PDB file of C-alpha atoms in Angstrom:
ATOM      1  CA  MET A1305      -7.211   1.482  20.528  1.00 61.00           C
ATOM      2  CA  ASN A1306      -4.514   1.269  17.804  1.00 75.00           C
ATOM      3  CA  HIS A1307      -2.970   4.122  16.511  1.00 90.00           C
ATOM      4  CA  LEU A1308      -3.654   4.751  12.973  1.00 94.00           C
ATOM      5  CA  ASP A1309      -0.545   6.768  12.284  1.00 94.00           C
ATOM      6  CA  HIS A1310       0.353   5.404   9.020  1.00 96.00           C
ATOM      7  CA  ASN A1311      -1.321   7.652   6.197  1.00 97.00           C
ATOM      8  CA  LEU A1312      -1.825   7.945   2.553  1.00 98.00           C
ATOM      9  CA  HIS A1313      -3.786  10.885   0.738  1.00 98.00           C
ATOM     10  CA  LEU A1314      -4.829  10.219  -2.602  1.00 98.00           C
ATOM     11  CA  THR A1315      -6.193  12.948  -5.173  1.00 98.00           C
ATOM     12  CA  ILE A1316      -7.602  11.560  -8.354  1.00 98.00           C
ATOM     13  CA  PRO A1317      -8.566  14.335 -11.143  1.00 97.00           C
ATOM     14  CA  PHE A1318     -11.948  13.189 -12.991  1.00 97.00           C
ATOM     15  CA  PRO A1319     -12.623  14.853 -16.366  1.00 95.00           C
ATOM     16  CA  ASN A1320     -15.966  16.440 -14.617  1.00 95.00           C
ATOM     17  CA  ASP A1321     -17.337  16.970 -11.261  1.00 96.00           C
ATOM     18  CA  ARG A1322     -20.203  14.437 -11.689  1.00 96.00           C
ATOM     19  CA  TYR A1323     -17.843  11.603 -12.234  1.00 96.00           C
ATOM     20  CA  SER A1324     -16.062  12.030  -9.117  1.00 97.00           C
ATOM     21  CA  GLU A1325     -19.242  12.348  -7.173  1.00 97.00           C
ATOM     22  CA  VAL A1326     -20.613   9.245  -8.841  1.00 96.00           C
ATOM     23  CA  ALA A1327     -17.036   7.535  -7.882  1.00 97.00           C
ATOM     24  CA  VAL A1328     -17.739   8.241  -3.779  1.00 97.00           C
ATOM     25  CA  LYS A1329     -21.149   7.070  -3.923  1.00 97.00           C
ATOM     26  CA  VAL A1330     -19.892   3.664  -5.571  1.00 96.00           C
ATOM     27  CA  LEU A1331     -17.132   3.486  -3.270  1.00 96.00           C
ATOM     28  CA  ARG A1332     -18.631   4.635   0.168  1.00 94.00           C
ATOM     29  CA  PRO A1333     -20.947   1.810   0.817  1.00 93.00           C
ATOM     30  CA  ASP A1334     -17.862  -0.618   0.628  1.00 88.00           C
ATOM     31  CA  PRO A1335     -17.670  -2.158   4.386  1.00 85.00           C
ATOM     32  CA  ILE A1336     -14.477  -1.731   6.265  1.00 85.00           C
ATOM     33  CA  LEU A1337     -13.437  -5.368   7.779  1.00 83.00           C
ATOM     34  CA  ARG A1338     -11.490  -4.174  10.720  1.00 88.00           C
ATOM     35  CA  PRO A1339     -11.949  -0.381  11.335  1.00 89.00           C
ATOM     36  CA  GLU A1340      -9.729  -0.633  14.592  1.00 92.00           C
ATOM     37  CA  ASP A1341      -6.841  -1.377  12.209  1.00 95.00           C
ATOM     38  CA  PHE A1342      -7.870   0.459   8.830  1.00 96.00           C
ATOM     39  CA  GLN A1343     -10.113   3.452   8.106  1.00 96.00           C
ATOM     40  CA  VAL A1344     -10.527   5.250   4.546  1.00 96.00           C
ATOM     41  CA  GLU A1345     -12.842   8.502   3.661  1.00 96.00           C
ATOM     42  CA  TYR A1346     -14.084   9.590   0.595  1.00 97.00           C
ATOM     43  CA  LYS A1347     -14.590  13.133  -0.755  1.00 97.00           C
ATOM     44  CA  SER A1348     -15.710  14.832  -3.967  1.00 97.00           C
ATOM     45  CA  LYS A1349     -14.331  18.096  -4.591  1.00 97.00           C
ATOM     46  CA  GLY A1350     -15.511  19.639  -7.704  1.00 96.00           C
ATOM     47  CA  ASN A1351     -13.854  17.109 -10.388  1.00 97.00           C
ATOM     48  CA  LEU A1352     -11.244  15.775  -7.502  1.00 97.00           C
ATOM     49  CA  LEU A1353     -11.852  12.245  -5.993  1.00 98.00           C
ATOM     50  CA  GLU A1354     -10.121  12.818  -2.451  1.00 98.00           C
ATOM     51  CA  ILE A1355      -9.309   9.808  -0.551  1.00 98.00           C
ATOM     52  CA  ASP A1356      -7.901   9.560   2.928  1.00 97.00           C
ATOM     53  CA  PHE A1357      -6.224   6.317   4.136  1.00 97.00           C
ATOM     54  CA  LYS A1358      -5.364   5.868   7.639  1.00 97.00           C
ATOM     55  CA  SER A1359      -3.588   2.428   9.200  1.00 96.00           C
ATOM     56  CA  VAL A1360      -2.279   0.916  11.746  1.00 95.00           C
ATOM     57  CA  ASP A1361       0.936  -0.221   9.901  1.00 93.00           C
ATOM     58  CA  ASP A1362       2.437  -0.477   6.360  1.00 95.00           C
ATOM     59  CA  ARG A1363       1.433  -3.786   5.542  1.00 94.00           C
ATOM     60  CA  VAL A1364      -2.525  -3.289   6.265  1.00 95.00           C
ATOM     61  CA  LEU A1365      -1.954   0.319   4.512  1.00 96.00           C
ATOM     62  CA  ARG A1366      -0.562  -1.715   1.266  1.00 96.00           C
ATOM     63  CA  VAL A1367      -3.537  -4.032   1.468  1.00 95.00           C
ATOM     64  CA  GLY A1368      -6.178  -1.480   1.750  1.00 95.00           C
ATOM     65  CA  VAL A1369      -4.888   1.246  -0.697  1.00 97.00           C
ATOM     66  CA  SER A1370      -4.204  -1.172  -3.351  1.00 96.00           C
ATOM     67  CA  SER A1371      -7.695  -2.405  -3.108  1.00 95.00           C
ATOM     68  CA  VAL A1372      -9.425   0.634  -3.238  1.00 96.00           C
ATOM     69  CA  ILE A1373      -7.294   1.641  -6.161  1.00 97.00           C
ATOM     70  CA  ASP A1374      -8.583  -1.655  -8.310  1.00 96.00           C
ATOM     71  CA  SER A1375     -12.196  -0.558  -7.185  1.00 96.00           C
ATOM     72  CA  VAL A1376     -11.436   3.082  -8.545  1.00 97.00           C
ATOM     73  CA  LYS A1377      -9.795   1.552 -11.836  1.00 97.00           C
ATOM     74  CA  THR A1378     -12.805  -0.103 -12.358  1.00 96.00           C
ATOM     75  CA  ILE A1379     -15.360   2.797 -11.690  1.00 97.00           C
ATOM     76  CA  VAL A1380     -13.149   4.795 -14.141  1.00 96.00           C
ATOM     77  CA  GLU A1381     -13.529   1.661 -16.949  1.00 96.00           C
ATOM     78  CA  THR A1382     -17.153   1.587 -16.139  1.00 96.00           C
ATOM     79  CA  ILE A1383     -17.934   5.082 -16.704  1.00 95.00           C
ATOM     80  CA  ASP A1384     -15.323   5.013 -19.886  1.00 95.00           C
ATOM     81  CA  GLU A1385     -17.085   2.229 -21.439  1.00 93.00           C
ATOM     82  CA  LEU A1386     -20.916   3.256 -20.661  1.00 93.00           C
ATOM     83  CA  ASP A1387     -21.126   7.049 -20.265  1.00 84.00           C
ATOM     84  CA  TYR A1388     -18.057   8.974 -21.516  1.00 60.00           C
ATOM     85  CA  MET A1389     -18.612  10.906 -24.723  1.00 59.00           C
TER      86      MET A1389
ATOM     87  CA  MET B 374      -6.117  22.425 -10.703  1.00 48.00           C
ATOM     88  CA  SER B 375      -4.187  19.149 -10.716  1.00 62.00           C
ATOM     89  CA  THR B 376      -4.721  16.980 -13.819  1.00 89.00           C
ATOM     90  CA  LEU B 377      -2.707  14.159 -12.740  1.00 96.00           C
ATOM     91  CA  PRO B 378      -3.537  11.782  -9.785  1.00 97.00           C
ATOM     92  CA  PHE B 379      -1.132  12.371  -7.047  1.00 96.00           C
ATOM     93  CA  ALA B 380      -0.732  10.730  -3.569  1.00 98.00           C
ATOM     94  CA  SER B 381       1.182  11.467  -0.469  1.00 98.00           C
ATOM     95  CA  TYR B 382       2.392   9.167   2.459  1.00 98.00           C
ATOM     96  CA  SER B 383       2.975   9.954   5.827  1.00 97.00           C
ATOM     97  CA  SER B 384       4.256   7.861   9.040  1.00 95.00           C
ATOM     98  CA  PRO B 385       5.952   8.645  12.172  1.00 93.00           C
ATOM     99  CA  ASP B 386       9.460   8.578  10.828  1.00 91.00           C
ATOM    100  CA  LEU B 387       8.573   9.281   6.829  1.00 94.00           C
ATOM    101  CA  GLU B 388       7.015  11.453   4.634  1.00 96.00           C
ATOM    102  CA  LYS B 389       6.595  10.903   0.764  1.00 97.00           C
ATOM    103  CA  GLN B 390       5.048  12.101  -2.267  1.00 97.00           C
ATOM    104  CA  PHE B 391       3.894  10.153  -5.393  1.00 97.00           C
ATOM    105  CA  VAL B 392       3.644  11.859  -8.617  1.00 96.00           C
ATOM    106  CA  VAL B 393       2.663  10.496 -11.859  1.00 95.00           C
ATOM    107  CA  ASP B 394       5.113  11.230 -14.827  1.00 94.00           C
ATOM    108  CA  PRO B 395       2.500  10.943 -17.953  1.00 91.00           C
ATOM    109  CA  SER B 396       5.248  10.142 -20.366  1.00 92.00           C
ATOM    110  CA  GLY B 397       6.770   7.082 -18.501  1.00 93.00           C
ATOM    111  CA  PRO B 398       5.715   3.870 -19.741  1.00 93.00           C
ATOM    112  CA  GLN B 399       4.516   2.723 -16.335  1.00 92.00           C
ATOM    113  CA  TYR B 400       1.755   5.473 -16.612  1.00 94.00           C
ATOM    114  CA  GLN B 401       0.575   4.085 -20.294  1.00 92.00           C
ATOM    115  CA  THR B 402      -0.499   0.573 -19.367  1.00 91.00           C
ATOM    116  CA  THR B 403      -3.185  -0.992 -17.485  1.00 92.00           C
ATOM    117  CA  ASP B 404      -0.980  -4.133 -16.886  1.00 89.00           C
ATOM    118  CA  GLY B 405       0.477  -3.475 -13.661  1.00 88.00           C
ATOM    119  CA  VAL B 406       3.555  -5.248 -12.175  1.00 87.00           C
ATOM    120  CA  THR B 407       2.486  -5.184  -8.494  1.00 90.00           C
ATOM    121  CA  THR B 408      -1.130  -6.718  -9.528  1.00 86.00           C
ATOM    122  CA  GLY B 409      -2.384  -9.952 -11.200  1.00 82.00           C
ATOM    123  CA  PRO B 410      -0.686 -13.232 -10.901  1.00 83.00           C
ATOM    124  CA  SER B 411       2.892 -13.711  -9.858  1.00 83.00           C
ATOM    125  CA  PRO B 412       5.552 -14.330 -12.325  1.00 82.00           C
ATOM    126  CA  HIS B 413       6.022 -17.940 -10.552  1.00 85.00           C
ATOM    127  CA  VAL B 414       2.234 -18.520 -11.143  1.00 86.00           C
ATOM    128  CA  LEU B 415       2.694 -17.473 -14.891  1.00 83.00           C
ATOM    129  CA  ASN B 416       5.590 -19.569 -15.515  1.00 86.00           C
ATOM    130  CA  ALA B 417       3.660 -22.564 -13.977  1.00 88.00           C
ATOM    131  CA  GLY B 418       1.515 -22.271 -17.134  1.00 85.00           C
ATOM    132  CA  GLN B 419      -1.306 -20.569 -15.447  1.00 85.00           C
ATOM    133  CA  VAL B 420      -3.315 -18.148 -18.154  1.00 85.00           C
ATOM    134  CA  ASP B 421      -4.237 -14.758 -16.829  1.00 84.00           C
ATOM    135  CA  LYS B 422      -7.964 -14.554 -17.445  1.00 84.00           C
ATOM    136  CA  ASP B 423      -8.320 -11.495 -15.446  1.00 84.00           C
ATOM    137  CA  LYS B 424      -6.050  -9.658 -17.144  1.00 88.00           C
ATOM    138  CA  PRO B 425      -7.277  -5.763 -17.601  1.00 90.00           C
ATOM    139  CA  ALA B 426      -8.153  -4.344 -20.560  1.00 91.00           C
ATOM    140  CA  PRO B 427      -5.937  -1.808 -22.165  1.00 91.00           C
ATOM    141  CA  PRO B 428      -6.805   1.770 -22.122  1.00 92.00           C
ATOM    142  CA  LYS B 429      -9.776   2.602 -24.416  1.00 91.00           C
ATOM    143  CA  GLN B 430      -8.764   4.561 -27.792  1.00 90.00           C
ATOM    144  CA  MET B 431     -10.531   6.734 -29.832  1.00 90.00           C
ATOM    145  CA  ASP B 432     -10.852   6.694 -33.636  1.00 91.00           C
ATOM    146  CA  ASN B 433      -7.425   8.474 -33.920  1.00 93.00           C
ATOM    147  CA  GLY B 434      -5.924   5.801 -31.680  1.00 90.00           C
ATOM    148  CA  GLU B 435      -5.260   8.079 -28.875  1.00 92.00           C
ATOM    149  CA  PHE B 436      -6.379   6.964 -25.394  1.00 93.00           C
ATOM    150  CA  THR B 437      -9.327   8.571 -24.019  1.00 93.00           C
ATOM    151  CA  ALA B 438      -9.122  10.888 -20.874  1.00 94.00           C
ATOM    152  CA  LEU B 439     -10.245   7.985 -18.893  1.00 95.00           C
ATOM    153  CA  GLY B 440      -8.196   5.199 -20.277  1.00 95.00           C
ATOM    154  CA  CYS B 441      -5.084   7.920 -19.632  1.00 95.00           C
ATOM    155  CA  LEU B 442      -6.674   8.363 -16.060  1.00 96.00           C
ATOM    156  CA  ARG B 443      -6.868   4.242 -15.618  1.00 97.00           C
ATOM    157  CA  ALA B 444      -3.382   3.739 -16.944  1.00 96.00           C
ATOM    158  CA  GLN B 445      -1.596   6.643 -14.913  1.00 97.00           C
ATOM    159  CA  LEU B 446      -3.770   5.167 -11.751  1.00 97.00           C
ATOM    160  CA  THR B 447      -2.127   1.624 -12.500  1.00 96.00           C
ATOM    161  CA  GLY B 448       1.394   3.155 -12.480  1.00 96.00           C
ATOM    162  CA  LEU B 449       0.653   5.127  -9.415  1.00 97.00           C
ATOM    163  CA  GLN B 450      -0.824   1.938  -7.701  1.00 97.00           C
ATOM    164  CA  ASP B 451       2.518  -0.109  -8.371  1.00 96.00           C
ATOM    165  CA  ASP B 452       4.441   3.152  -6.914  1.00 96.00           C
ATOM    166  CA  ILE B 453       2.924   2.902  -3.922  1.00 97.00           C
ATOM    167  CA  ASN B 454       2.666  -1.092  -3.603  1.00 96.00           C
ATOM    168  CA  LYS B 455       6.298  -1.424  -4.372  1.00 96.00           C
ATOM    169  CA  PHE B 456       7.220   1.604  -1.529  1.00 97.00           C
ATOM    170  CA  LEU B 457       5.056  -0.254   1.072  1.00 96.00           C
ATOM    171  CA  THR B 458       6.539  -3.603   0.410  1.00 95.00           C
ATOM    172  CA  ASP B 459       9.959  -1.873   0.814  1.00 95.00           C
ATOM    173  CA  ARG B 460       8.784  -0.475   4.308  1.00 94.00           C
ATOM    174  CA  MET B 461       7.197  -3.799   5.155  1.00 93.00           C
ATOM    175  CA  GLU B 462      10.757  -5.512   4.674  1.00 91.00           C
ATOM    176  CA  HIS B 463      12.549  -2.948   6.230  1.00 88.00           C
ATOM    177  CA  ALA B 464      10.053  -3.572   9.458  1.00 85.00           C
ATOM    178  CA  LYS B 465      10.742  -6.866   9.325  1.00 86.00           C
ATOM    179  CA  ARG B 466      14.369  -6.687   9.363  1.00 88.00           C
ATOM    180  CA  LYS B 467      14.171  -4.010  11.909  1.00 86.00           C
ATOM    181  CA  LYS B 468      12.009  -6.756  14.360  1.00 85.00           C
ATOM    182  CA  ALA B 469      14.300  -9.383  13.463  1.00 86.00           C
ATOM    183  CA  LYS B 470      17.295  -7.511  14.343  1.00 86.00           C
ATOM    184  CA  LEU B 471      15.751  -6.109  17.589  1.00 88.00           C
ATOM    185  CA  ASP B 472      14.788  -9.633  18.670  1.00 88.00           C
ATOM    186  CA  GLN B 473      18.172 -10.772  17.858  1.00 88.00           C
ATOM    187  CA  ASP B 474      19.802  -7.999  20.190  1.00 89.00           C
ATOM    188  CA  LYS B 475      17.024  -8.854  22.768  1.00 89.00           C
ATOM    189  CA  ASP B 476      17.968 -12.706  22.753  1.00 89.00           C
ATOM    190  CA  ARG B 477      21.538 -11.825  23.087  1.00 90.00           C
ATOM    191  CA  ASP B 478      21.020  -9.193  25.898  1.00 90.00           C
ATOM    192  CA  ASN B 479      19.034 -12.034  27.769  1.00 90.00           C
ATOM    193  CA  ARG B 480      21.722 -14.408  27.376  1.00 90.00           C
ATOM    194  CA  ILE B 481      24.291 -11.959  28.405  1.00 90.00           C
ATOM    195  CA  ASN B 482      22.383 -11.063  31.461  1.00 90.00           C
ATOM    196  CA  LYS B 483      21.695 -14.713  32.032  1.00 89.00           C
ATOM    197  CA  GLU B 484      25.554 -15.564  31.810  1.00 88.00           C
ATOM    198  CA  ILE B 485      26.244 -12.607  34.604  1.00 89.00           C
ATOM    199  CA  LYS B 486      23.645 -13.351  36.759  1.00 87.00           C
ATOM    200  CA  ASP B 487      24.779 -17.319  36.664  1.00 86.00           C
ATOM    201  CA  LEU B 488      28.307 -15.982  37.328  1.00 85.00           C
ATOM    202  CA  LEU B 489      27.533 -13.748  40.350  1.00 86.00           C
ATOM    203  CA  ASP B 490      24.728 -16.327  41.686  1.00 82.00           C
ATOM    204  CA  GLY B 491      27.131 -19.243  41.335  1.00 72.00           C
ATOM    205  CA  GLY B 492      30.240 -17.359  42.548  1.00 60.00           C
ATOM    206  CA  ASP B 493      29.927 -18.580  45.884  1.00 58.00           C
ATOM    207  CA  ASP B 494      29.324 -22.016  45.327  1.00 56.00           C
ATOM    208  CA  ASP B 495      32.242 -22.397  42.886  1.00 54.00           C
ATOM    209  CA  ASN B 496      31.003 -25.290  41.715  1.00 55.00           C
ATOM    210  CA  ASN B 497      33.241 -26.518  38.558  1.00 54.00           C
ATOM    211  CA  GLY B 498      31.626 -29.835  38.337  1.00 51.00           C
ATOM    212  CA  ASP B 499      34.334 -32.040  39.991  1.00 53.00           C
ATOM    213  CA  ASP B 500      33.174 -31.363  43.417  1.00 51.00           C
ATOM    214  CA  SER B 501      31.539 -34.325  44.914  1.00 49.00           C
ATOM    215  CA  SER B 502      32.917 -34.173  48.522  1.00 48.00           C
ATOM    216  CA  GLN B 503      29.176 -33.096  49.557  1.00 47.00           C
TER     217      GLN B 503
END
């Protein structure tokens, strides 16, 4: 088992609880290609989306974190266009 | 309760916090510098068809709350990407130095071993009397 000792914690405040819950539901089904090298966990705490990344090194962490932030930006834009008042 | 995105990094040798300054220009655009095509590709004439839309604006011209959030995430993503890229370069240089040191140590050890092993023979290349 590789040591997943390169970690990043990301907190993203949404305008309300529902949006952070929607984001978790959208992000969670994405498969992790190499779980022995990279893991990610999504949680909704009130209006906050909390994301924990664990990785075997900085290179894998960079790829994984940037990819997830890209997905979050797409979710934010979609809500903004279709739901936000 | 926090109103801005926030990130914290930790590894065995370093911890770092990433904070968003909403007044900083890099947190007011959705056009990140570490995402999208490289300058090399753009300079070669490629048109970026996947360029993100700018933050959504309200009637008064201000960004919507989610437009602000998307721009702040873009800036935070750039900060994290740049930091981790620097860390990768640092790790690469460290490994190259270690490899170099290891090669040097191996070479010195081999020379010492050759000297010790060859000390009895005293073979200087001119000895053809055998």
